[in-house]
Short mmCIF file of C-alpha atoms in Angstrom, two decimals:
data_model
loop_
_atom_site.label_atom_id
_atom_site.label_comp_id
_atom_site.label_asym_id
_atom_site.label_seq_id
_atom_site.Cartn_x
_atom_site.Cartn_y
_atom_site.Cartn_z
CA UNK A 127 0.00 0.00 0.00
CA UNK A 128 1.35 3.44 -0.94
CA UNK A 129 2.71 5.96 1.53
CA UNK A 130 0.98 9.35 1.78
CA UNK A 131 2.12 12.45 3.64
CA UNK A 132 -0.48 15.05 4.59
CA UNK A 133 1.50 18.31 4.87
CA UNK A 134 0.95 21.64 6.60
CA UNK A 135 -2.43 21.16 8.26
CA UNK A 136 -3.72 24.35 9.83
CA UNK A 137 -5.00 22.29 12.79
CA UNK A 138 -5.10 18.58 13.56
CA UNK A 139 -7.81 17.56 16.03
CA UNK A 140 -6.33 14.24 17.09
CA UNK A 141 -9.09 13.01 19.46
CA UNK A 142 -6.32 10.99 21.12
CA UNK A 143 -6.43 10.25 24.85
CA UNK A 144 -5.00 13.72 25.63
CA UNK A 145 -7.28 15.38 23.01
CA UNK A 146 -4.23 17.12 21.52
CA UNK A 147 -4.68 19.82 18.90
CA UNK A 148 -1.64 20.35 16.68
CA UNK A 149 -0.91 23.43 14.55
CA UNK A 150 1.05 23.47 11.27
CA UNK A 151 1.52 19.72 11.48
CA UNK A 152 1.79 16.70 9.20
CA UNK A 153 0.55 13.10 9.20
CA UNK A 154 2.19 10.14 7.49
CA UNK A 155 0.03 7.19 6.34
CA UNK A 156 1.49 3.85 5.39
CA UNK A 157 0.12 0.33 5.20
CA UNK A 158 -3.35 1.51 6.18
CA UNK A 159 -2.22 3.03 9.48
CA UNK A 160 -0.89 6.32 10.81
CA UNK A 161 2.87 5.96 11.19
CA UNK A 162 3.95 9.48 12.14
CA UNK A 163 2.44 12.77 13.34
CA UNK A 164 4.46 15.93 13.81
CA UNK A 165 5.89 19.07 12.28
CA UNK A 166 8.35 19.25 9.41
CA UNK A 167 7.91 15.67 8.22
CA UNK A 168 9.38 14.93 4.79
CA UNK A 169 9.55 12.18 2.22
CA UNK A 170 6.77 9.86 1.15
CA UNK A 171 5.67 8.62 -2.24
CA UNK A 172 2.75 11.05 -2.42
CA UNK A 173 2.41 14.42 -0.70
CA UNK A 174 -1.04 15.95 -0.19
CA UNK A 175 -0.95 19.64 0.73
CA UNK A 176 -3.55 20.31 3.44
CA UNK A 177 -2.66 23.95 4.06
CA UNK A 178 -5.67 25.92 5.22
CA UNK A 179 -7.42 22.74 6.34
CA UNK A 180 -8.55 21.24 9.62
CA UNK A 181 -7.82 17.51 9.82
CA UNK A 182 -9.95 15.23 12.00
CA UNK A 183 -10.41 11.51 12.43
CA UNK A 184 -12.98 10.11 10.06
CA UNK A 185 -16.46 10.41 11.54
CA UNK A 186 -18.31 7.26 12.62
CA UNK A 187 -21.99 6.57 11.89
CA UNK A 188 -23.47 4.13 14.41
CA UNK A 189 -27.02 3.77 13.06
CA UNK A 190 -28.49 3.87 9.56
CA UNK A 191 -31.02 2.19 7.28
CA UNK A 192 -29.37 2.64 3.90
CA UNK A 193 -32.25 1.14 1.91
CA UNK A 194 -34.44 4.08 2.92
CA UNK A 195 -32.62 6.41 0.52
CA UNK A 196 -35.17 5.26 -2.07
CA UNK A 197 -38.06 6.58 0.03
CA UNK A 198 -37.10 10.10 1.01
CA UNK A 199 -39.88 12.62 1.61
CA UNK A 200 -42.72 10.19 0.86
CA UNK A 201 -45.85 12.39 1.17
CA UNK A 202 -47.83 10.02 3.38
CA UNK A 203 -45.03 9.87 5.94
CA UNK A 204 -43.83 13.45 5.98
CA UNK A 205 -45.84 14.50 9.03
CA UNK A 206 -46.37 11.16 10.78
CA UNK A 207 -45.13 9.92 14.14
CA UNK A 208 -42.97 6.80 14.25
CA UNK A 209 -45.62 4.06 14.13
CA UNK A 210 -47.74 5.79 11.47
CA UNK A 211 -44.62 6.59 9.49
CA UNK A 212 -43.63 2.91 9.51
CA UNK A 213 -47.10 1.78 8.45
CA UNK A 214 -46.97 4.19 5.49
CA UNK A 215 -43.60 2.92 4.30
CA UNK A 216 -43.74 -0.83 4.93
CA UNK A 217 -45.80 -1.53 1.76
CA UNK A 218 -43.30 0.41 -0.35
CA UNK A 219 -40.29 -1.32 1.16
CA UNK A 220 -41.90 -4.71 0.51
CA UNK A 221 -41.36 -4.10 -3.23
CA UNK A 222 -37.60 -3.72 -2.98
CA UNK A 223 -35.14 -6.09 -4.63
CA UNK A 224 -31.40 -6.78 -4.31
CA UNK A 225 -30.72 -4.13 -6.98
CA UNK A 226 -32.61 -1.56 -4.91
CA UNK A 227 -30.57 -2.43 -1.84
CA UNK A 228 -27.23 -2.19 -3.64
CA UNK A 229 -27.98 1.14 -5.33
CA UNK A 230 -29.46 2.70 -2.21
CA UNK A 231 -26.51 1.58 -0.10
CA UNK A 232 -24.06 3.17 -2.51
CA UNK A 233 -25.98 6.46 -2.50
CA UNK A 234 -26.22 6.51 1.29
CA UNK A 235 -22.58 5.62 1.83
CA UNK A 236 -21.38 8.16 -0.75
CA UNK A 237 -23.38 10.86 1.03
CA UNK A 238 -21.82 9.83 4.32
CA UNK A 239 -18.32 9.85 2.82
CA UNK A 240 -18.77 13.39 1.55
CA UNK A 241 -19.77 14.44 5.08
CA UNK A 242 -16.56 13.04 6.57
CA UNK A 243 -17.66 9.51 7.51
CA UNK A 244 -15.15 6.67 7.17
CA UNK A 245 -16.91 3.95 9.19
CA UNK A 246 -20.64 3.24 9.09
CA UNK A 247 -22.97 0.74 10.61
CA UNK A 248 -26.20 -0.20 8.82
CA UNK A 249 -29.34 -1.85 10.17
CA UNK A 250 -31.08 -3.90 7.45
CA UNK A 251 -34.09 -5.66 8.95
CA UNK A 252 -36.28 -6.53 5.96
CA UNK A 253 -35.50 -9.04 3.23
CA UNK A 254 -38.19 -9.11 0.53
CA UNK A 255 -37.78 -10.53 -2.96
CA UNK A 256 -34.46 -12.28 -2.45
CA UNK A 257 -32.70 -9.42 -0.67
CA UNK A 258 -29.64 -10.45 1.37
CA UNK A 259 -27.34 -8.50 3.66
CA UNK A 260 -24.45 -8.92 1.26
CA UNK A 261 -26.21 -6.64 -1.22
CA UNK A 262 -25.10 -3.79 1.06
CA UNK A 263 -21.75 -5.35 1.94
CA UNK A 264 -20.74 -5.43 -1.73
CA UNK A 265 -21.85 -1.81 -2.16
CA UNK A 266 -19.65 -0.68 0.73
CA UNK A 267 -16.67 -2.68 -0.52
CA UNK A 268 -16.90 -1.10 -3.97
CA UNK A 269 -17.11 2.40 -2.53
CA UNK A 270 -14.31 1.70 -0.04
CA UNK A 271 -15.89 2.65 3.29
CA UNK A 272 -15.27 0.68 6.45
CA UNK A 273 -18.56 -1.12 7.17
CA UNK A 274 -20.39 -2.70 10.08
CA UNK A 275 -23.60 -4.18 8.61
CA UNK A 276 -26.11 -5.65 11.03
CA UNK A 277 -28.36 -8.60 10.22
CA UNK A 278 -31.69 -7.18 11.29
CA UNK A 279 -34.92 -9.14 11.52
CA UNK A 280 -38.68 -8.93 12.02
CA UNK A 281 -40.69 -11.97 13.07
CA UNK A 282 -43.96 -10.67 14.57
CA UNK A 283 -46.38 -9.45 11.90
CA UNK A 284 -49.72 -7.66 12.11
CA UNK A 285 -51.70 -10.88 12.47
CA UNK A 286 -49.73 -11.68 15.65
CA UNK A 287 -50.01 -8.21 17.16
CA UNK A 288 -46.82 -6.75 15.68
CA UNK A 289 -46.42 -3.59 13.62
CA UNK A 290 -44.97 -4.84 10.29
CA UNK A 291 -47.14 -6.49 7.64
CA UNK A 292 -46.99 -10.28 7.60
CA UNK A 293 -45.29 -10.23 4.18
CA UNK A 294 -42.17 -8.63 5.68
CA UNK A 295 -41.60 -10.97 8.63
CA UNK A 296 -39.44 -14.09 8.62
CA UNK A 297 -39.40 -17.44 10.37
CA UNK A 298 -37.18 -17.20 13.45
CA UNK A 299 -35.21 -20.37 12.77
CA UNK A 300 -34.43 -19.10 9.28
CA UNK A 301 -33.31 -15.76 10.71
CA UNK A 302 -30.85 -17.42 13.07
CA UNK A 303 -29.54 -19.71 10.34
CA UNK A 304 -28.86 -16.71 8.11
CA UNK A 305 -27.12 -14.92 10.99
CA UNK A 306 -24.70 -17.84 11.28
CA UNK A 307 -24.13 -17.86 7.51
CA UNK A 308 -23.36 -14.14 7.38
CA UNK A 309 -20.99 -14.10 10.34
CA UNK A 310 -19.09 -17.08 8.97
CA UNK A 311 -18.88 -15.57 5.49
CA UNK A 312 -18.24 -11.88 6.09
CA UNK A 313 -17.26 -11.05 9.67
CA UNK A 314 -13.59 -10.12 10.08
CA UNK A 315 -12.67 -9.56 13.74
CA UNK A 316 -9.08 -8.50 13.01
CA UNK A 317 -7.76 -5.03 13.77
CA UNK A 318 -8.14 -2.90 10.66
CA UNK A 319 -11.06 -5.00 9.44
CA UNK A 320 -13.12 -3.45 6.64
CA UNK A 321 -16.24 -5.47 7.51
CA UNK A 322 -17.65 -6.70 10.79
CA UNK A 323 -21.13 -8.18 11.07
CA UNK A 324 -23.45 -7.62 14.04
CA UNK A 325 -26.85 -9.17 14.85
CA UNK A 326 -29.81 -6.84 15.17
CA UNK A 327 -33.47 -7.77 15.69
CA UNK A 328 -35.38 -4.69 14.56
CA UNK A 329 -37.16 -3.70 17.77
CA UNK A 330 -39.11 -5.07 20.72
CA UNK A 331 -42.37 -4.47 18.82
CA UNK A 332 -41.41 -6.53 15.76
CA UNK A 333 -39.70 -9.65 17.17
CA UNK A 334 -40.45 -12.15 19.94
CA UNK A 335 -38.80 -12.50 23.33
CA UNK A 336 -37.35 -15.80 22.13
CA UNK A 337 -35.70 -14.23 19.12
CA UNK A 338 -34.20 -11.43 21.22
CA UNK A 339 -32.84 -13.93 23.73
CA UNK A 340 -31.61 -16.45 21.15
CA UNK A 341 -29.94 -13.73 19.11
CA UNK A 342 -28.02 -12.60 22.18
CA UNK A 343 -26.88 -16.16 22.88
CA UNK A 344 -25.80 -16.63 19.25
CA UNK A 345 -24.00 -13.29 19.07
CA UNK A 346 -21.96 -14.03 22.16
CA UNK A 347 -21.17 -17.52 20.95
CA UNK A 348 -19.89 -16.03 17.68
CA UNK A 349 -18.14 -13.09 19.32
CA UNK A 350 -20.08 -10.42 17.44
CA UNK A 351 -21.94 -7.33 18.61
CA UNK A 352 -25.69 -6.77 19.05
CA UNK A 353 -27.91 -3.85 18.06
CA UNK A 354 -31.59 -2.86 18.12
CA UNK A 355 -33.94 0.13 18.50
CA UNK A 356 -34.98 1.04 22.04
CA UNK A 357 -37.06 3.66 23.86
CA UNK A 358 -37.39 5.83 20.77
CA UNK A 359 -40.55 7.76 21.72
CA UNK A 360 -43.59 7.75 24.00
CA UNK A 361 -45.39 5.21 21.80
CA UNK A 362 -42.43 2.88 22.27
CA UNK A 363 -42.60 3.22 26.06
CA UNK A 364 -46.36 2.66 26.11
CA UNK A 365 -46.02 -0.48 23.97
CA UNK A 366 -43.37 -1.89 26.29
CA UNK A 367 -45.42 -1.25 29.41
CA UNK A 368 -48.57 -2.74 27.86
CA UNK A 369 -47.01 -5.78 26.19
CA UNK A 370 -44.14 -6.63 28.54
CA UNK A 371 -45.17 -5.04 31.83
CA UNK A 372 -41.89 -3.18 32.13
CA UNK A 373 -39.88 -0.32 30.65
CA UNK A 374 -37.60 -0.91 27.63
CA UNK A 375 -34.40 -0.89 29.68
CA UNK A 376 -35.77 -3.57 32.01
CA UNK A 377 -36.86 -5.62 29.00
CA UNK A 378 -33.39 -5.36 27.47
CA UNK A 379 -31.73 -6.38 30.71
CA UNK A 380 -34.02 -9.37 31.18
CA UNK A 381 -33.15 -10.70 27.72
CA UNK A 382 -29.39 -10.20 27.96
CA UNK A 383 -29.32 -7.05 25.87
CA UNK A 384 -26.96 -4.96 27.98
CA UNK A 385 -23.17 -4.92 27.98
CA UNK A 386 -20.20 -3.54 26.08
CA UNK A 387 -21.08 -5.73 23.10
CA UNK A 388 -24.50 -4.04 22.77
CA UNK A 389 -25.53 -0.67 21.37
CA UNK A 390 -29.11 0.61 21.12
CA UNK A 391 -30.46 3.21 18.72
CA UNK A 392 -32.23 6.35 19.97
CA UNK A 393 -32.97 5.83 23.70
CA UNK A 394 -34.74 9.20 23.74
CA UNK A 395 -36.99 8.22 26.63
CA UNK A 396 -34.68 6.45 29.05
CA UNK A 397 -35.35 7.25 32.70
CA UNK A 398 -32.77 7.67 35.46
CA UNK A 399 -32.74 3.99 36.39
CA UNK A 400 -32.20 2.94 32.77
CA UNK A 401 -29.38 5.46 32.37
CA UNK A 402 -27.72 4.04 35.48
CA UNK A 403 -28.13 0.50 34.13
CA UNK A 404 -26.50 1.39 30.80
CA UNK A 405 -23.67 3.20 32.55
CA UNK A 406 -23.00 0.27 34.87
CA UNK A 407 -22.98 -2.25 32.03
CA UNK A 408 -21.20 -0.12 29.39
CA UNK A 409 -24.16 -0.42 27.01
CA UNK A 410 -23.80 1.97 24.07
CA UNK A 411 -26.29 4.37 22.52
CA UNK A 412 -26.54 5.58 18.92
CA UNK A 413 -27.91 9.12 19.22
CA UNK A 414 -29.87 10.16 16.10
CA UNK A 415 -30.80 13.82 16.68
CA UNK A 416 -32.12 14.79 13.23
CA UNK A 417 -34.35 11.73 12.98
CA UNK A 418 -35.64 12.36 16.51
CA UNK A 419 -36.52 15.92 15.44
CA UNK A 420 -38.06 14.82 12.15
CA UNK A 421 -40.36 12.27 13.80
CA UNK A 422 -41.09 14.43 16.84
CA UNK A 423 -39.65 11.82 19.18
CA UNK A 424 -38.00 14.28 21.56
CA UNK A 425 -34.50 15.21 22.69
CA UNK A 426 -32.36 12.34 23.96
CA UNK A 427 -30.77 13.05 27.37
CA UNK A 428 -27.24 13.03 25.99
CA UNK A 429 -25.83 15.32 28.66
CA UNK A 430 -27.15 13.04 31.41
CA UNK A 431 -25.95 9.96 29.53
CA UNK A 432 -22.43 11.31 29.08
CA UNK A 433 -22.21 12.54 32.65
CA UNK A 434 -23.25 9.10 33.90
CA UNK A 435 -20.59 7.41 31.77
CA UNK A 436 -22.85 5.85 29.13
CA UNK A 437 -20.98 5.41 25.79
CA UNK A 438 -22.64 7.62 23.13
CA UNK A 439 -22.09 7.82 19.37
CA UNK A 440 -23.96 9.46 16.50
CA UNK A 441 -26.24 8.01 13.85
CA UNK A 442 -27.93 9.65 10.88
CA UNK A 443 -30.68 6.98 10.99
CA UNK A 444 -32.61 6.10 7.86
CA UNK A 445 -32.88 8.62 5.08
CA UNK A 446 -36.66 8.26 5.19
CA UNK A 447 -36.71 9.51 8.79
CA UNK A 448 -33.96 12.09 8.39
CA UNK A 449 -34.04 12.82 4.65
CA UNK A 450 -30.30 13.43 4.79
CA UNK A 451 -27.15 11.48 5.62
CA UNK A 452 -24.75 14.26 6.54
CA UNK A 453 -22.86 13.15 9.64
CA UNK A 454 -21.08 16.42 10.43
CA UNK A 455 -24.45 18.19 10.25
CA UNK A 456 -25.75 15.53 12.64
CA UNK A 457 -22.98 16.42 15.09
CA UNK A 458 -23.98 20.10 14.93
CA UNK A 459 -27.61 19.20 15.59
CA UNK A 460 -26.62 17.03 18.54
CA UNK A 461 -24.72 19.95 20.04
CA UNK A 462 -27.53 22.43 19.44
CA UNK A 463 -30.26 20.20 20.89
CA UNK A 464 -28.39 19.79 24.16
CA UNK A 465 -28.00 23.56 24.31
CA UNK A 466 -31.71 24.07 23.62
CA UNK A 467 -32.55 21.66 26.42
CA UNK A 468 -29.98 22.70 29.01
CA UNK A 469 -28.22 25.93 28.07
CA UNK A 470 -25.44 27.15 25.82
CA UNK A 471 -22.75 25.51 27.93
CA UNK A 472 -24.36 22.04 27.81
CA UNK A 473 -22.17 20.78 24.97
CA UNK A 474 -19.09 22.21 23.25
CA UNK A 475 -17.99 21.84 19.66
CA UNK A 476 -15.09 19.62 20.72
CA UNK A 477 -17.32 17.31 22.73
CA UNK A 478 -19.79 16.90 19.87
CA UNK A 479 -16.90 16.08 17.51
CA UNK A 480 -15.57 13.60 20.06
CA UNK A 481 -18.95 11.84 20.10
CA UNK A 482 -18.91 11.79 16.28
CA UNK A 483 -15.43 10.25 16.08
CA UNK A 484 -13.92 8.19 18.90
CA UNK A 485 -17.30 7.97 20.66
CA UNK A 486 -18.87 6.15 17.75
CA UNK A 487 -15.79 4.03 17.10
CA UNK A 488 -15.73 2.82 20.69
CA UNK A 489 -19.44 1.92 20.59
CA UNK A 490 -18.82 -0.24 17.50
CA UNK A 491 -15.91 -1.97 19.21
CA UNK A 492 -13.36 -0.19 17.02
CA UNK A 493 -10.74 1.51 19.24
CA UNK A 494 -8.43 1.24 16.21
CA UNK A 495 -10.54 3.98 14.58
CA UNK A 496 -11.89 7.38 15.55
CA UNK A 497 -8.63 9.00 16.66
CA UNK A 498 -5.44 10.21 15.00
CA UNK A 499 -2.59 8.40 16.75
CA UNK A 500 0.41 6.41 15.61
CA UNK A 501 -0.70 2.84 15.00
CA UNK A 502 -4.37 3.68 14.53
CA UNK A 503 -6.11 3.19 11.19
CA UNK A 504 -5.54 5.83 8.53
CA UNK A 505 -9.17 7.02 8.44
CA UNK A 506 -8.95 10.78 8.04
CA UNK A 507 -11.22 13.69 7.07
CA UNK A 508 -9.76 16.90 5.63
CA UNK A 509 -11.90 20.05 5.93
CA UNK A 510 -11.04 23.16 3.89
CA UNK A 511 -11.72 26.12 6.18
CA UNK A 512 -10.67 28.81 3.70
CA UNK A 513 -14.07 29.04 2.07
CA UNK A 514 -17.36 30.83 2.62
CA UNK A 515 -18.65 28.68 5.50
CA UNK A 516 -15.65 29.53 7.70
CA UNK A 517 -15.05 33.08 6.54
CA UNK A 518 -14.41 35.31 9.57
CA UNK A 519 -14.09 32.44 12.05
CA UNK A 520 -11.66 33.08 14.90
CA UNK A 521 -11.44 29.36 15.61
CA UNK A 522 -11.24 27.35 12.36
CA UNK A 523 -11.35 24.11 14.34
CA UNK A 524 -14.84 25.01 15.63
CA UNK A 525 -16.24 23.26 12.56
CA UNK A 526 -19.73 22.80 13.99
CA UNK A 527 -20.19 26.55 14.55
CA UNK A 528 -18.64 27.85 11.34
CA UNK A 529 -17.34 25.27 8.94
CA UNK A 530 -17.96 23.23 5.80
CA UNK A 531 -20.38 20.31 5.77
CA UNK A 532 -18.55 18.55 2.92
CA UNK A 533 -15.00 17.26 3.14
CA UNK A 534 -12.28 18.26 0.75
CA UNK A 535 -10.52 14.89 1.09
CA UNK A 536 -11.31 11.60 2.81
CA UNK A 537 -8.99 8.66 3.45
CA UNK A 538 -10.08 5.19 4.55
CA UNK A 539 -7.37 2.68 5.42
CA UNK A 540 -4.98 5.12 3.75
CA UNK A 541 -6.89 5.03 0.46
CA UNK A 542 -8.25 8.32 -0.89
CA UNK A 543 -12.02 7.94 -1.28
CA UNK A 544 -12.81 11.65 -1.76
CA UNK A 545 -10.51 14.11 -3.51
CA UNK A 546 -11.32 17.81 -3.81
CA UNK A 547 -14.93 17.14 -2.83
CA UNK A 548 -15.50 14.35 -5.37
CA UNK A 549 -15.95 10.63 -4.75
CA UNK A 550 -13.15 8.75 -6.51
CA UNK A 551 -14.17 5.10 -6.29
CA UNK A 552 -17.53 4.94 -8.08
CA UNK A 553 -19.24 6.86 -10.89
CA UNK A 554 -21.47 8.88 -8.57
CA UNK A 555 -23.35 10.69 -11.34
CA UNK A 556 -24.41 7.41 -12.95
CA UNK A 557 -25.29 5.93 -9.54
CA UNK A 558 -27.51 8.92 -8.73
CA UNK A 559 -29.26 8.63 -12.09
CA UNK A 560 -29.94 4.93 -11.59
CA UNK A 561 -31.10 5.50 -8.04
CA UNK A 562 -33.54 8.25 -9.07
CA UNK A 563 -35.00 6.01 -11.76
CA UNK A 564 -35.58 3.27 -9.19
CA UNK A 565 -37.28 5.72 -6.82
CA UNK A 566 -39.60 6.90 -9.60
CA UNK A 567 -40.51 3.33 -10.46
CA UNK A 568 -41.34 2.56 -6.84
CA UNK A 569 -43.52 5.66 -6.62
CA UNK A 570 -45.36 4.77 -9.82
CA UNK A 571 -45.93 1.18 -8.60
CA UNK A 572 -47.47 2.41 -5.35
#
């Protein structure tokens, strides 16, 4: 693998253990890792001038539904709460094919890459018409992003009291068999891995207790992580109390769904006891602020979670519940929501960026990512702060107050994925055209 030297960065936000910020500094990348950081470095097969730029670790997206890029701004779901929104979209999603999944994943991942993301999780929980998880895995590999796909599942349909239509649920034995197949075929636990698989029943209102419990047993037997939605809004809490006789955190604990190998999406409505439980067990949370705003779910108690020691990362969530996949914009929204809820000093720019980088990496079990240190993976975002968005800024590193929302350059495992604001690894224009055609066809079919 080639050696690259990033020269003359205005500021490097390392997000290392000391949270060092380096001025007029350089970074050397070789063999997929960072081999040197300092001033006045020389040599290297390729030199990339990053003068006038802020350099950060690549951002980490801990929760997404990439397939939803084909159903952005669907009229029937634009103003609906979570459950009504799902019921509007399920019939559309039931028409999707492997080609839809591949194209939508590439669009979603390209959008993430342009917003500084180098590592993304994805939660795919419906498998109509021959769809398989590897449809998204192949899309990520072609684009070149580090990927953590999760084998989602739904097993309780409408006829059994669940939310999804019966056509979108699967037999639980078949789900578990496919989980084994996918882990054996695609999960790479090694440091520097480009693909790790996790297991992820969709939510407590779409799978059985048995599937939740059996998935946890299987995941731990295989040494992979676990993910699901939890405590997203008031409807979610009411469902848990009515159906299970307990709050979501209690339900998760009873079924083995707490621990450092578990991360839950949303958790907007956790109470103090649940926060304490997650802190004690090291259970992670994927905070999805824009989606929570879009669906009116509320403001997650991120300040309380962080203060208690709960691991927190960021997620853009599905593009049908966010309508965008810009991770640096998500970090800004996370910061602003905590300030709205608790005052202007509730969250700083640096803390929000920490959540978006090493915070997310740690939740996904990737301490080799999310920070710029010697020996860590060469996943790097370069932000040009000489343009309009930063004009007049006294602190160019305060990207979330005055900074670009698109990277100039992006490196994953030392490979340049974005150069001068353009994706290098796929024909993005052709992919967008194909994707738009598929979306039109779905709309016409419905």
